[in-house]
Amino acid sequence: MSLYTKYRPKDWDSVVGQDFIVKILRSSLKNGHTGHAYILTGSRGTGKTTSARILAKSFNCLNLQDGNPCNACENCQAFENGTMIDIIEIDGASNALVDDIRTMIDEAKFLPTFGKFKVYIIDEVHMLGKSAFNALLKTLEEPPEHVKFILATTELHKIPATILSRVQRFEFKSIKTPAIQDHLKAVLDKEGIDYEEEAVAIIARRAEGGMRDALSILDQALSLTGEAQLTTATAEEITGSISQEALDLYVGALSAQDATAALDQLNLIFDNGKNMARFVTDLLQYLRDLLIV
């Protein structure tokens, strides 16, 4: 099982880097002031689909605890086991036809079987066609009391204004690098794997604000090494990052105004198969660190 799947948050306490959104959703669940439709938007890997799943589970939890799903009741267990028929997850990319949406709307008229609500999670909702959006709009205008819609998208600008005006919007921000680092360290500690601080920092920076990407890169790095240890060299290799030594030599040559040595070092970096765009990014980070020091 991949690390991303294994450590995917199952409650609000485990969601990283979206404290403001979590606070609002937990409060609305706790007070019973929930909406009938939500749209979660933001860049990839920031927790949209995960939060949609937690929200859907919370709607039907039989023992909600301070706005948090208990993960112990039969409804929570059924959801985790994939047998909760009142929570329906739909991929907008593969269900973009108007007939698919009309079928979903027809089914939404029926009361939930086990849960309090029938919840529809539509991922990548921007992939729906115009006719499908129009069909969905009619239900959003006059939704049945027992139905909740949770839409998720990376491209908010493709969603019709008529849809946006009828949903509660939550914008997920890129997760800050220190928060990603802390989470990666927690995962490594749970896995019993030793690590070098710089190795974790390299992977966190390379993820560029996406926790899913960070865990995927970490998975690749751990697959590359046969030992239960994450080293800086492994992190550099898997991310294509430039080593500290190479940056030291290049900046040292610039500082000494030795153009030949600087160009030789650039050639060496290029010959080692490093991406030059990655080199520029790492160089900027290196110079930023020097300025701070």
PDB file of C-alpha atoms in Angstrom:
ATOM      1  CA  MET A   1       0.000   0.000   0.000  1.00  0.00           C
ATOM      2  CA  SER A   2       1.338   3.438  -0.925  1.00  0.00           C
ATOM      3  CA  LEU A   3       2.130   5.917   1.853  1.00  0.00           C
ATOM      4  CA  TYR A   4      -0.435   8.350   0.487  1.00  0.00           C
ATOM      5  CA  THR A   5      -3.192   5.751   0.750  1.00  0.00           C
ATOM      6  CA  LYS A   6      -1.985   4.413   4.101  1.00  0.00           C
ATOM      7  CA  TYR A   7      -1.782   7.841   5.729  1.00  0.00           C
ATOM      8  CA  ARG A   8      -4.751   9.490   4.038  1.00  0.00           C
ATOM      9  CA  PRO A   9      -6.582  11.498   6.739  1.00  0.00           C
ATOM     10  CA  LYS A  10      -9.775   9.925   8.069  1.00  0.00           C
ATOM     11  CA  ASP A  11     -10.846  12.811  10.296  1.00  0.00           C
ATOM     12  CA  TRP A  12     -10.391  16.577  10.561  1.00  0.00           C
ATOM     13  CA  ASP A  13      -7.591  16.307  13.121  1.00  0.00           C
ATOM     14  CA  SER A  14      -5.384  14.629  10.514  1.00  0.00           C
ATOM     15  CA  VAL A  15      -5.843  17.204   7.731  1.00  0.00           C
ATOM     16  CA  VAL A  16      -2.630  19.206   7.276  1.00  0.00           C
ATOM     17  CA  GLY A  17      -2.286  22.834   6.241  1.00  0.00           C
ATOM     18  CA  GLN A  18      -5.977  23.774   5.871  1.00  0.00           C
ATOM     19  CA  ASP A  19      -6.770  24.856   9.436  1.00  0.00           C
ATOM     20  CA  PHE A  20      -9.171  27.666   8.502  1.00  0.00           C
ATOM     21  CA  ILE A  21     -11.319  25.478   6.250  1.00  0.00           C
ATOM     22  CA  VAL A  22     -11.319  22.645   8.786  1.00  0.00           C
ATOM     23  CA  LYS A  23     -12.397  25.055  11.540  1.00  0.00           C
ATOM     24  CA  ILE A  24     -15.383  26.306   9.509  1.00  0.00           C
ATOM     25  CA  LEU A  25     -16.548  22.853   8.420  1.00  0.00           C
ATOM     26  CA  ARG A  26     -16.209  21.357  11.897  1.00  0.00           C
ATOM     27  CA  SER A  27     -18.111  24.260  13.411  1.00  0.00           C
ATOM     28  CA  SER A  28     -20.959  23.953  10.900  1.00  0.00           C
ATOM     29  CA  LEU A  29     -21.192  20.195  11.526  1.00  0.00           C
ATOM     30  CA  LYS A  30     -21.105  20.665  15.284  1.00  0.00           C
ATOM     31  CA  ASN A  31     -23.849  23.311  15.195  1.00  0.00           C
ATOM     32  CA  GLY A  32     -25.934  21.550  12.560  1.00  0.00           C
ATOM     33  CA  HIS A  33     -25.758  24.540  10.198  1.00  0.00           C
ATOM     34  CA  THR A  34     -24.603  22.690   7.098  1.00  0.00           C
ATOM     35  CA  GLY A  35     -25.308  23.649   3.517  1.00  0.00           C
ATOM     36  CA  HIS A  36     -26.777  21.494   0.788  1.00  0.00           C
ATOM     37  CA  ALA A  37     -23.889  21.969  -1.646  1.00  0.00           C
ATOM     38  CA  TYR A  38     -20.172  22.699  -1.380  1.00  0.00           C
ATOM     39  CA  ILE A  39     -17.370  23.250  -3.866  1.00  0.00           C
ATOM     40  CA  LEU A  40     -13.769  22.594  -2.828  1.00  0.00           C
ATOM     41  CA  THR A  41     -11.168  24.133  -5.095  1.00  0.00           C
ATOM     42  CA  GLY A  42      -7.390  24.406  -5.161  1.00  0.00           C
ATOM     43  CA  SER A  43      -4.237  22.942  -6.665  1.00  0.00           C
ATOM     44  CA  ARG A  44      -3.615  19.203  -6.753  1.00  0.00           C
ATOM     45  CA  GLY A  45      -2.709  17.291  -3.620  1.00  0.00           C
ATOM     46  CA  THR A  46      -3.896  19.930  -1.141  1.00  0.00           C
ATOM     47  CA  GLY A  47      -6.648  17.823   0.426  1.00  0.00           C
ATOM     48  CA  LYS A  48      -9.817  18.586  -1.554  1.00  0.00           C
ATOM     49  CA  THR A  49     -10.990  15.042  -2.208  1.00  0.00           C
ATOM     50  CA  THR A  50      -9.840  13.867   1.213  1.00  0.00           C
ATOM     51  CA  SER A  51     -11.810  16.668   2.889  1.00  0.00           C
ATOM     52  CA  ALA A  52     -14.827  15.872   0.712  1.00  0.00           C
ATOM     53  CA  ARG A  53     -14.722  12.277   1.935  1.00  0.00           C
ATOM     54  CA  ILE A  54     -14.391  13.328   5.592  1.00  0.00           C
ATOM     55  CA  LEU A  55     -17.265  15.797   5.181  1.00  0.00           C
ATOM     56  CA  ALA A  56     -19.476  13.151   3.567  1.00  0.00           C
ATOM     57  CA  LYS A  57     -18.635  10.696   6.339  1.00  0.00           C
ATOM     58  CA  SER A  58     -19.376  13.361   8.969  1.00  0.00           C
ATOM     59  CA  PHE A  59     -22.839  13.993   7.517  1.00  0.00           C
ATOM     60  CA  ASN A  60     -23.751  10.357   8.176  1.00  0.00           C
ATOM     61  CA  CYS A  61     -21.764   9.673  11.347  1.00  0.00           C
ATOM     62  CA  LEU A  62     -23.989   8.337  14.123  1.00  0.00           C
ATOM     63  CA  ASN A  63     -21.726   9.640  16.876  1.00  0.00           C
ATOM     64  CA  LEU A  64     -20.266  12.935  15.687  1.00  0.00           C
ATOM     65  CA  GLN A  65     -17.685  14.228  18.173  1.00  0.00           C
ATOM     66  CA  ASP A  66     -17.134  17.981  18.159  1.00  0.00           C
ATOM     67  CA  GLY A  67     -17.715  18.040  14.405  1.00  0.00           C
ATOM     68  CA  ASN A  68     -15.380  15.090  13.871  1.00  0.00           C
ATOM     69  CA  PRO A  69     -16.493  11.678  12.534  1.00  0.00           C
ATOM     70  CA  CYS A  70     -16.069   8.974  15.176  1.00  0.00           C
ATOM     71  CA  ASN A  71     -14.747   6.382  12.685  1.00  0.00           C
ATOM     72  CA  ALA A  72     -16.260   3.695  14.937  1.00  0.00           C
ATOM     73  CA  CYS A  73     -20.004   3.682  14.210  1.00  0.00           C
ATOM     74  CA  GLU A  74     -21.477   1.371  11.594  1.00  0.00           C
ATOM     75  CA  ASN A  75     -21.882   4.183   9.044  1.00  0.00           C
ATOM     76  CA  CYS A  76     -18.264   5.335   9.393  1.00  0.00           C
ATOM     77  CA  GLN A  77     -17.055   1.742   9.170  1.00  0.00           C
ATOM     78  CA  ALA A  78     -19.229   1.088   6.127  1.00  0.00           C
ATOM     79  CA  PHE A  79     -17.749   4.135   4.397  1.00  0.00           C
ATOM     80  CA  GLU A  80     -14.181   3.074   5.145  1.00  0.00           C
ATOM     81  CA  ASN A  81     -14.977  -0.426   3.851  1.00  0.00           C
ATOM     82  CA  GLY A  82     -16.531   0.961   0.664  1.00  0.00           C
ATOM     83  CA  THR A  83     -19.988  -0.409   1.436  1.00  0.00           C
ATOM     84  CA  MET A  84     -21.764   2.847   2.365  1.00  0.00           C
ATOM     85  CA  ILE A  85     -24.296   3.059  -0.461  1.00  0.00           C
ATOM     86  CA  ASP A  86     -25.582   6.473   0.656  1.00  0.00           C
ATOM     87  CA  ILE A  87     -22.258   8.135  -0.195  1.00  0.00           C
ATOM     88  CA  ILE A  88     -21.657   8.094  -3.933  1.00  0.00           C
ATOM     89  CA  GLU A  89     -18.334   9.189  -5.424  1.00  0.00           C
ATOM     90  CA  ILE A  90     -18.376  10.245  -9.054  1.00  0.00           C
ATOM     91  CA  ASP A  91     -15.458  11.117 -11.340  1.00  0.00           C
ATOM     92  CA  GLY A  92     -16.508  14.098 -13.427  1.00  0.00           C
ATOM     93  CA  ALA A  93     -14.065  13.117 -16.168  1.00  0.00           C
ATOM     94  CA  SER A  94     -15.757   9.765 -16.760  1.00  0.00           C
ATOM     95  CA  ASN A  95     -19.329  10.856 -16.023  1.00  0.00           C
ATOM     96  CA  ALA A  96     -19.481  13.991 -18.113  1.00  0.00           C
ATOM     97  CA  LEU A  97     -22.521  13.024 -20.170  1.00  0.00           C
ATOM     98  CA  VAL A  98     -25.842  14.645 -19.370  1.00  0.00           C
ATOM     99  CA  ASP A  99     -27.539  11.222 -19.150  1.00  0.00           C
ATOM    100  CA  ASP A 100     -25.171  10.200 -16.335  1.00  0.00           C
ATOM    101  CA  ILE A 101     -26.040  13.325 -14.350  1.00  0.00           C
ATOM    102  CA  ARG A 102     -29.769  12.880 -14.990  1.00  0.00           C
ATOM    103  CA  THR A 103     -29.541   9.298 -13.736  1.00  0.00           C
ATOM    104  CA  MET A 104     -27.785  10.554 -10.607  1.00  0.00           C
ATOM    105  CA  ILE A 105     -30.472  13.198 -10.052  1.00  0.00           C
ATOM    106  CA  ASP A 106     -33.261  10.629 -10.498  1.00  0.00           C
ATOM    107  CA  GLU A 107     -31.616   8.389  -7.895  1.00  0.00           C
ATOM    108  CA  ALA A 108     -31.162  11.343  -5.521  1.00  0.00           C
ATOM    109  CA  LYS A 109     -34.942  11.607  -5.115  1.00  0.00           C
ATOM    110  CA  PHE A 110     -34.989   8.400  -3.091  1.00  0.00           C
ATOM    111  CA  LEU A 111     -34.366   8.563   0.652  1.00  0.00           C
ATOM    112  CA  PRO A 112     -31.014   7.299   2.015  1.00  0.00           C
ATOM    113  CA  THR A 113     -30.927   3.643   3.008  1.00  0.00           C
ATOM    114  CA  PHE A 114     -28.761   3.768   6.135  1.00  0.00           C
ATOM    115  CA  GLY A 115     -27.416   7.287   6.593  1.00  0.00           C
ATOM    116  CA  LYS A 116     -29.005  10.603   7.436  1.00  0.00           C
ATOM    117  CA  PHE A 117     -28.178  11.971   3.998  1.00  0.00           C
ATOM    118  CA  LYS A 118     -27.493  10.769   0.506  1.00  0.00           C
ATOM    119  CA  VAL A 119     -24.180  12.449  -0.353  1.00  0.00           C
ATOM    120  CA  TYR A 120     -22.771  12.878  -3.853  1.00  0.00           C
ATOM    121  CA  ILE A 121     -19.060  13.657  -4.231  1.00  0.00           C
ATOM    122  CA  ILE A 122     -18.267  14.805  -7.768  1.00  0.00           C
ATOM    123  CA  ASP A 123     -14.501  15.011  -8.319  1.00  0.00           C
ATOM    124  CA  GLU A 124     -13.047  17.052 -11.190  1.00  0.00           C
ATOM    125  CA  VAL A 125     -16.501  18.582 -11.640  1.00  0.00           C
ATOM    126  CA  HIS A 126     -15.151  21.067 -14.211  1.00  0.00           C
ATOM    127  CA  MET A 127     -15.074  18.171 -16.694  1.00  0.00           C
ATOM    128  CA  LEU A 128     -18.870  18.057 -16.884  1.00  0.00           C
ATOM    129  CA  GLY A 129     -20.410  19.240 -20.141  1.00  0.00           C
ATOM    130  CA  LYS A 130     -22.715  22.263 -20.466  1.00  0.00           C
ATOM    131  CA  SER A 131     -25.874  20.139 -20.599  1.00  0.00           C
ATOM    132  CA  ALA A 132     -24.726  18.146 -17.566  1.00  0.00           C
ATOM    133  CA  PHE A 133     -24.167  21.371 -15.621  1.00  0.00           C
ATOM    134  CA  ASN A 134     -27.655  22.569 -16.572  1.00  0.00           C
ATOM    135  CA  ALA A 135     -29.158  19.298 -15.337  1.00  0.00           C
ATOM    136  CA  LEU A 136     -27.213  19.571 -12.077  1.00  0.00           C
ATOM    137  CA  LEU A 137     -28.272  23.205 -11.666  1.00  0.00           C
ATOM    138  CA  LYS A 138     -31.950  22.299 -11.451  1.00  0.00           C
ATOM    139  CA  THR A 139     -31.294  20.052  -8.471  1.00  0.00           C
ATOM    140  CA  LEU A 140     -29.028  22.617  -6.789  1.00  0.00           C
ATOM    141  CA  GLU A 141     -31.806  25.208  -7.093  1.00  0.00           C
ATOM    142  CA  GLU A 142     -34.355  23.010  -5.283  1.00  0.00           C
ATOM    143  CA  PRO A 143     -32.431  20.216  -3.559  1.00  0.00           C
ATOM    144  CA  PRO A 144     -34.213  17.461  -1.617  1.00  0.00           C
ATOM    145  CA  GLU A 145     -33.642  17.843   2.136  1.00  0.00           C
ATOM    146  CA  HIS A 146     -31.927  14.459   2.348  1.00  0.00           C
ATOM    147  CA  VAL A 147     -29.290  15.184  -0.337  1.00  0.00           C
ATOM    148  CA  LYS A 148     -25.866  16.841  -0.083  1.00  0.00           C
ATOM    149  CA  PHE A 149     -23.523  17.663  -2.970  1.00  0.00           C
ATOM    150  CA  ILE A 150     -19.760  18.061  -2.584  1.00  0.00           C
ATOM    151  CA  LEU A 151     -17.975  19.201  -5.733  1.00  0.00           C
ATOM    152  CA  ALA A 152     -14.200  19.282  -6.119  1.00  0.00           C
ATOM    153  CA  THR A 153     -12.116  20.911  -8.843  1.00  0.00           C
ATOM    154  CA  THR A 154      -8.656  22.179  -9.692  1.00  0.00           C
ATOM    155  CA  GLU A 155     -10.069  24.594 -12.293  1.00  0.00           C
ATOM    156  CA  LEU A 156     -12.671  26.826 -10.690  1.00  0.00           C
ATOM    157  CA  HIS A 157     -12.809  29.169 -13.692  1.00  0.00           C
ATOM    158  CA  LYS A 158     -14.468  26.412 -15.725  1.00  0.00           C
ATOM    159  CA  ILE A 159     -17.438  26.177 -13.370  1.00  0.00           C
ATOM    160  CA  PRO A 160     -20.512  28.158 -14.544  1.00  0.00           C
ATOM    161  CA  ALA A 161     -21.392  31.170 -12.391  1.00  0.00           C
ATOM    162  CA  THR A 162     -24.905  29.790 -11.953  1.00  0.00           C
ATOM    163  CA  ILE A 163     -23.449  26.764 -10.166  1.00  0.00           C
ATOM    164  CA  LEU A 164     -21.028  28.810  -8.039  1.00  0.00           C
ATOM    165  CA  SER A 165     -23.820  31.059  -6.805  1.00  0.00           C
ATOM    166  CA  ARG A 166     -25.619  28.060  -5.276  1.00  0.00           C
ATOM    167  CA  VAL A 167     -22.774  26.398  -3.398  1.00  0.00           C
ATOM    168  CA  GLN A 168     -20.533  27.183  -0.454  1.00  0.00           C
ATOM    169  CA  ARG A 169     -17.013  27.719  -1.778  1.00  0.00           C
ATOM    170  CA  PHE A 170     -13.820  26.677  -0.005  1.00  0.00           C
ATOM    171  CA  GLU A 171     -10.437  27.445  -1.548  1.00  0.00           C
ATOM    172  CA  PHE A 172      -7.617  25.130  -0.497  1.00  0.00           C
ATOM    173  CA  LYS A 173      -4.219  26.801  -0.328  1.00  0.00           C
ATOM    174  CA  SER A 174      -0.881  25.238  -1.151  1.00  0.00           C
ATOM    175  CA  ILE A 175       0.454  23.587   1.986  1.00  0.00           C
ATOM    176  CA  LYS A 176       3.453  25.371   3.486  1.00  0.00           C
ATOM    177  CA  THR A 177       6.779  23.559   3.250  1.00  0.00           C
ATOM    178  CA  PRO A 178       7.395  23.367   7.046  1.00  0.00           C
ATOM    179  CA  ALA A 179       3.985  21.699   7.502  1.00  0.00           C
ATOM    180  CA  ILE A 180       4.840  19.152   4.794  1.00  0.00           C
ATOM    181  CA  GLN A 181       8.213  18.491   6.437  1.00  0.00           C
ATOM    182  CA  ASP A 182       6.624  17.880   9.827  1.00  0.00           C
ATOM    183  CA  HIS A 183       4.091  15.476   8.325  1.00  0.00           C
ATOM    184  CA  LEU A 184       6.764  13.555   6.413  1.00  0.00           C
ATOM    185  CA  LYS A 185       8.816  13.210   9.597  1.00  0.00           C
ATOM    186  CA  ALA A 186       5.754  11.899  11.443  1.00  0.00           C
ATOM    187  CA  VAL A 187       5.169   9.323   8.686  1.00  0.00           C
ATOM    188  CA  LEU A 188       8.831   8.234   8.738  1.00  0.00           C
ATOM    189  CA  ASP A 189       8.738   7.909  12.531  1.00  0.00           C
ATOM    190  CA  LYS A 190       5.630   5.715  12.325  1.00  0.00           C
ATOM    191  CA  GLU A 191       7.312   3.589   9.662  1.00  0.00           C
ATOM    192  CA  GLY A 192      10.418   3.252  11.817  1.00  0.00           C
ATOM    193  CA  ILE A 193      12.683   4.749   9.161  1.00  0.00           C
ATOM    194  CA  ASP A 194      15.724   6.894  10.007  1.00  0.00           C
ATOM    195  CA  TYR A 195      16.157  10.059   7.966  1.00  0.00           C
ATOM    196  CA  GLU A 196      18.420  13.012   7.388  1.00  0.00           C
ATOM    197  CA  GLU A 197      16.785  16.408   7.963  1.00  0.00           C
ATOM    198  CA  GLU A 198      18.002  17.768   4.634  1.00  0.00           C
ATOM    199  CA  ALA A 199      16.528  14.784   2.788  1.00  0.00           C
ATOM    200  CA  VAL A 200      13.073  15.529   4.182  1.00  0.00           C
ATOM    201  CA  ALA A 201      13.497  19.239   3.380  1.00  0.00           C
ATOM    202  CA  ILE A 202      14.394  18.449  -0.250  1.00  0.00           C
ATOM    203  CA  ILE A 203      11.295  16.299  -0.749  1.00  0.00           C
ATOM    204  CA  ALA A 204       9.047  18.864   0.965  1.00  0.00           C
ATOM    205  CA  ARG A 205      10.319  21.656  -1.307  1.00  0.00           C
ATOM    206  CA  ARG A 206       9.983  19.505  -4.408  1.00  0.00           C
ATOM    207  CA  ALA A 207       6.317  18.795  -3.599  1.00  0.00           C
ATOM    208  CA  GLU A 208       5.533  22.482  -4.199  1.00  0.00           C
ATOM    209  CA  GLY A 209       2.662  22.686  -1.745  1.00  0.00           C
ATOM    210  CA  GLY A 210       1.046  19.309  -2.434  1.00  0.00           C
ATOM    211  CA  MET A 211       0.982  16.701   0.327  1.00  0.00           C
ATOM    212  CA  ARG A 212       0.040  13.912  -2.066  1.00  0.00           C
ATOM    213  CA  ASP A 213       3.076  14.702  -4.231  1.00  0.00           C
ATOM    214  CA  ALA A 214       5.305  14.787  -1.140  1.00  0.00           C
ATOM    215  CA  LEU A 215       4.207  11.331  -0.006  1.00  0.00           C
ATOM    216  CA  SER A 216       4.506   9.955  -3.547  1.00  0.00           C
ATOM    217  CA  ILE A 217       8.077  11.256  -3.821  1.00  0.00           C
ATOM    218  CA  LEU A 218       8.865   9.821  -0.386  1.00  0.00           C
ATOM    219  CA  ASP A 219       7.492   6.468  -1.521  1.00  0.00           C
ATOM    220  CA  GLN A 220       9.782   6.530  -4.571  1.00  0.00           C
ATOM    221  CA  ALA A 221      12.776   7.500  -2.456  1.00  0.00           C
ATOM    222  CA  LEU A 222      12.188   4.645  -0.011  1.00  0.00           C
ATOM    223  CA  SER A 223      11.794   2.229  -2.922  1.00  0.00           C
ATOM    224  CA  LEU A 224      15.141   3.356  -4.296  1.00  0.00           C
ATOM    225  CA  THR A 225      17.052   2.566  -1.128  1.00  0.00           C
ATOM    226  CA  GLY A 226      17.277  -0.967   0.187  1.00  0.00           C
ATOM    227  CA  GLU A 227      17.942   0.246   3.736  1.00  0.00           C
ATOM    228  CA  ALA A 228      15.517   1.603   6.310  1.00  0.00           C
ATOM    229  CA  GLN A 229      17.010   5.065   5.988  1.00  0.00           C
ATOM    230  CA  LEU A 230      16.281   8.174   3.942  1.00  0.00           C
ATOM    231  CA  THR A 231      19.482   9.950   2.963  1.00  0.00           C
ATOM    232  CA  THR A 232      20.071  13.331   1.362  1.00  0.00           C
ATOM    233  CA  ALA A 233      21.745  11.631  -1.608  1.00  0.00           C
ATOM    234  CA  THR A 234      18.664   9.495  -2.224  1.00  0.00           C
ATOM    235  CA  ALA A 235      16.344  12.518  -1.982  1.00  0.00           C
ATOM    236  CA  GLU A 236      18.519  14.440  -4.439  1.00  0.00           C
ATOM    237  CA  GLU A 237      18.574  11.501  -6.828  1.00  0.00           C
ATOM    238  CA  ILE A 238      14.807  10.920  -6.804  1.00  0.00           C
ATOM    239  CA  THR A 239      13.880  14.614  -7.117  1.00  0.00           C
ATOM    240  CA  GLY A 240      16.625  15.595  -9.541  1.00  0.00           C
ATOM    241  CA  SER A 241      17.803  18.209  -7.061  1.00  0.00           C
ATOM    242  CA  ILE A 242      21.296  19.649  -7.198  1.00  0.00           C
ATOM    243  CA  SER A 243      23.613  18.589  -4.392  1.00  0.00           C
ATOM    244  CA  GLN A 244      24.784  21.069  -1.764  1.00  0.00           C
ATOM    245  CA  GLU A 245      28.385  20.442  -2.828  1.00  0.00           C
ATOM    246  CA  ALA A 246      27.654  21.288  -6.478  1.00  0.00           C
ATOM    247  CA  LEU A 247      25.938  24.531  -5.472  1.00  0.00           C
ATOM    248  CA  ASP A 248      28.823  25.390  -3.127  1.00  0.00           C
ATOM    249  CA  LEU A 249      31.333  24.963  -5.968  1.00  0.00           C
ATOM    250  CA  TYR A 250      29.249  26.925  -8.484  1.00  0.00           C
ATOM    251  CA  VAL A 251      28.517  29.878  -6.200  1.00  0.00           C
ATOM    252  CA  GLY A 252      32.112  29.811  -4.953  1.00  0.00           C
ATOM    253  CA  ALA A 253      33.328  30.159  -8.548  1.00  0.00           C
ATOM    254  CA  LEU A 254      30.921  33.065  -9.106  1.00  0.00           C
ATOM    255  CA  SER A 255      32.124  34.727  -5.921  1.00  0.00           C
ATOM    256  CA  ALA A 256      35.737  34.376  -7.080  1.00  0.00           C
ATOM    257  CA  GLN A 257      34.705  35.723 -10.509  1.00  0.00           C
ATOM    258  CA  ASP A 258      36.157  32.570 -12.058  1.00  0.00           C
ATOM    259  CA  ALA A 259      33.975  32.215 -15.164  1.00  0.00           C
ATOM    260  CA  THR A 260      35.786  29.120 -16.429  1.00  0.00           C
ATOM    261  CA  ALA A 261      35.304  27.215 -13.173  1.00  0.00           C
ATOM    262  CA  ALA A 262      31.638  28.272 -12.994  1.00  0.00           C
ATOM    263  CA  LEU A 263      30.969  27.099 -16.555  1.00  0.00           C
ATOM    264  CA  ASP A 264      32.828  23.848 -15.913  1.00  0.00           C
ATOM    265  CA  GLN A 265      30.632  23.209 -12.893  1.00  0.00           C
ATOM    266  CA  LEU A 266      27.505  23.944 -14.953  1.00  0.00           C
ATOM    267  CA  ASN A 267      28.663  21.488 -17.608  1.00  0.00           C
ATOM    268  CA  LEU A 268      29.276  18.863 -14.941  1.00  0.00           C
ATOM    269  CA  ILE A 269      25.776  19.348 -13.519  1.00  0.00           C
ATOM    270  CA  PHE A 270      24.264  19.118 -17.006  1.00  0.00           C
ATOM    271  CA  ASP A 271      26.335  16.040 -17.923  1.00  0.00           C
ATOM    272  CA  ASN A 272      25.019  14.318 -14.795  1.00  0.00           C
ATOM    273  CA  GLY A 273      21.536  14.570 -16.273  1.00  0.00           C
ATOM    274  CA  LYS A 274      20.224  17.301 -14.005  1.00  0.00           C
ATOM    275  CA  ASN A 275      17.358  19.458 -15.228  1.00  0.00           C
ATOM    276  CA  MET A 276      18.454  23.068 -15.700  1.00  0.00           C
ATOM    277  CA  ALA A 277      15.084  24.436 -14.591  1.00  0.00           C
ATOM    278  CA  ARG A 278      15.526  22.419 -11.397  1.00  0.00           C
ATOM    279  CA  PHE A 279      19.040  23.846 -11.071  1.00  0.00           C
ATOM    280  CA  VAL A 280      17.729  27.418 -11.214  1.00  0.00           C
ATOM    281  CA  THR A 281      15.085  26.647  -8.567  1.00  0.00           C
ATOM    282  CA  ASP A 282      17.662  25.064  -6.241  1.00  0.00           C
ATOM    283  CA  LEU A 283      20.112  27.910  -6.858  1.00  0.00           C
ATOM    284  CA  LEU A 284      17.499  30.491  -5.874  1.00  0.00           C
ATOM    285  CA  GLN A 285      16.751  28.534  -2.699  1.00  0.00           C
ATOM    286  CA  TYR A 286      20.496  28.320  -1.959  1.00  0.00           C
ATOM    287  CA  LEU A 287      20.990  32.076  -2.432  1.00  0.00           C
ATOM    288  CA  ARG A 288      17.917  32.785  -0.286  1.00  0.00           C
ATOM    289  CA  ASP A 289      19.412  30.667   2.495  1.00  0.00           C
ATOM    290  CA  LEU A 290      22.701  32.558   2.202  1.00  0.00           C
ATOM    291  CA  LEU A 291      20.901  35.901   2.514  1.00  0.00           C
ATOM    292  CA  ILE A 292      19.071  34.726   5.622  1.00  0.00           C
ATOM    293  CA  VAL A 293      22.303  33.498   7.189  1.00  0.00           C
TER     294      VAL A 293
END
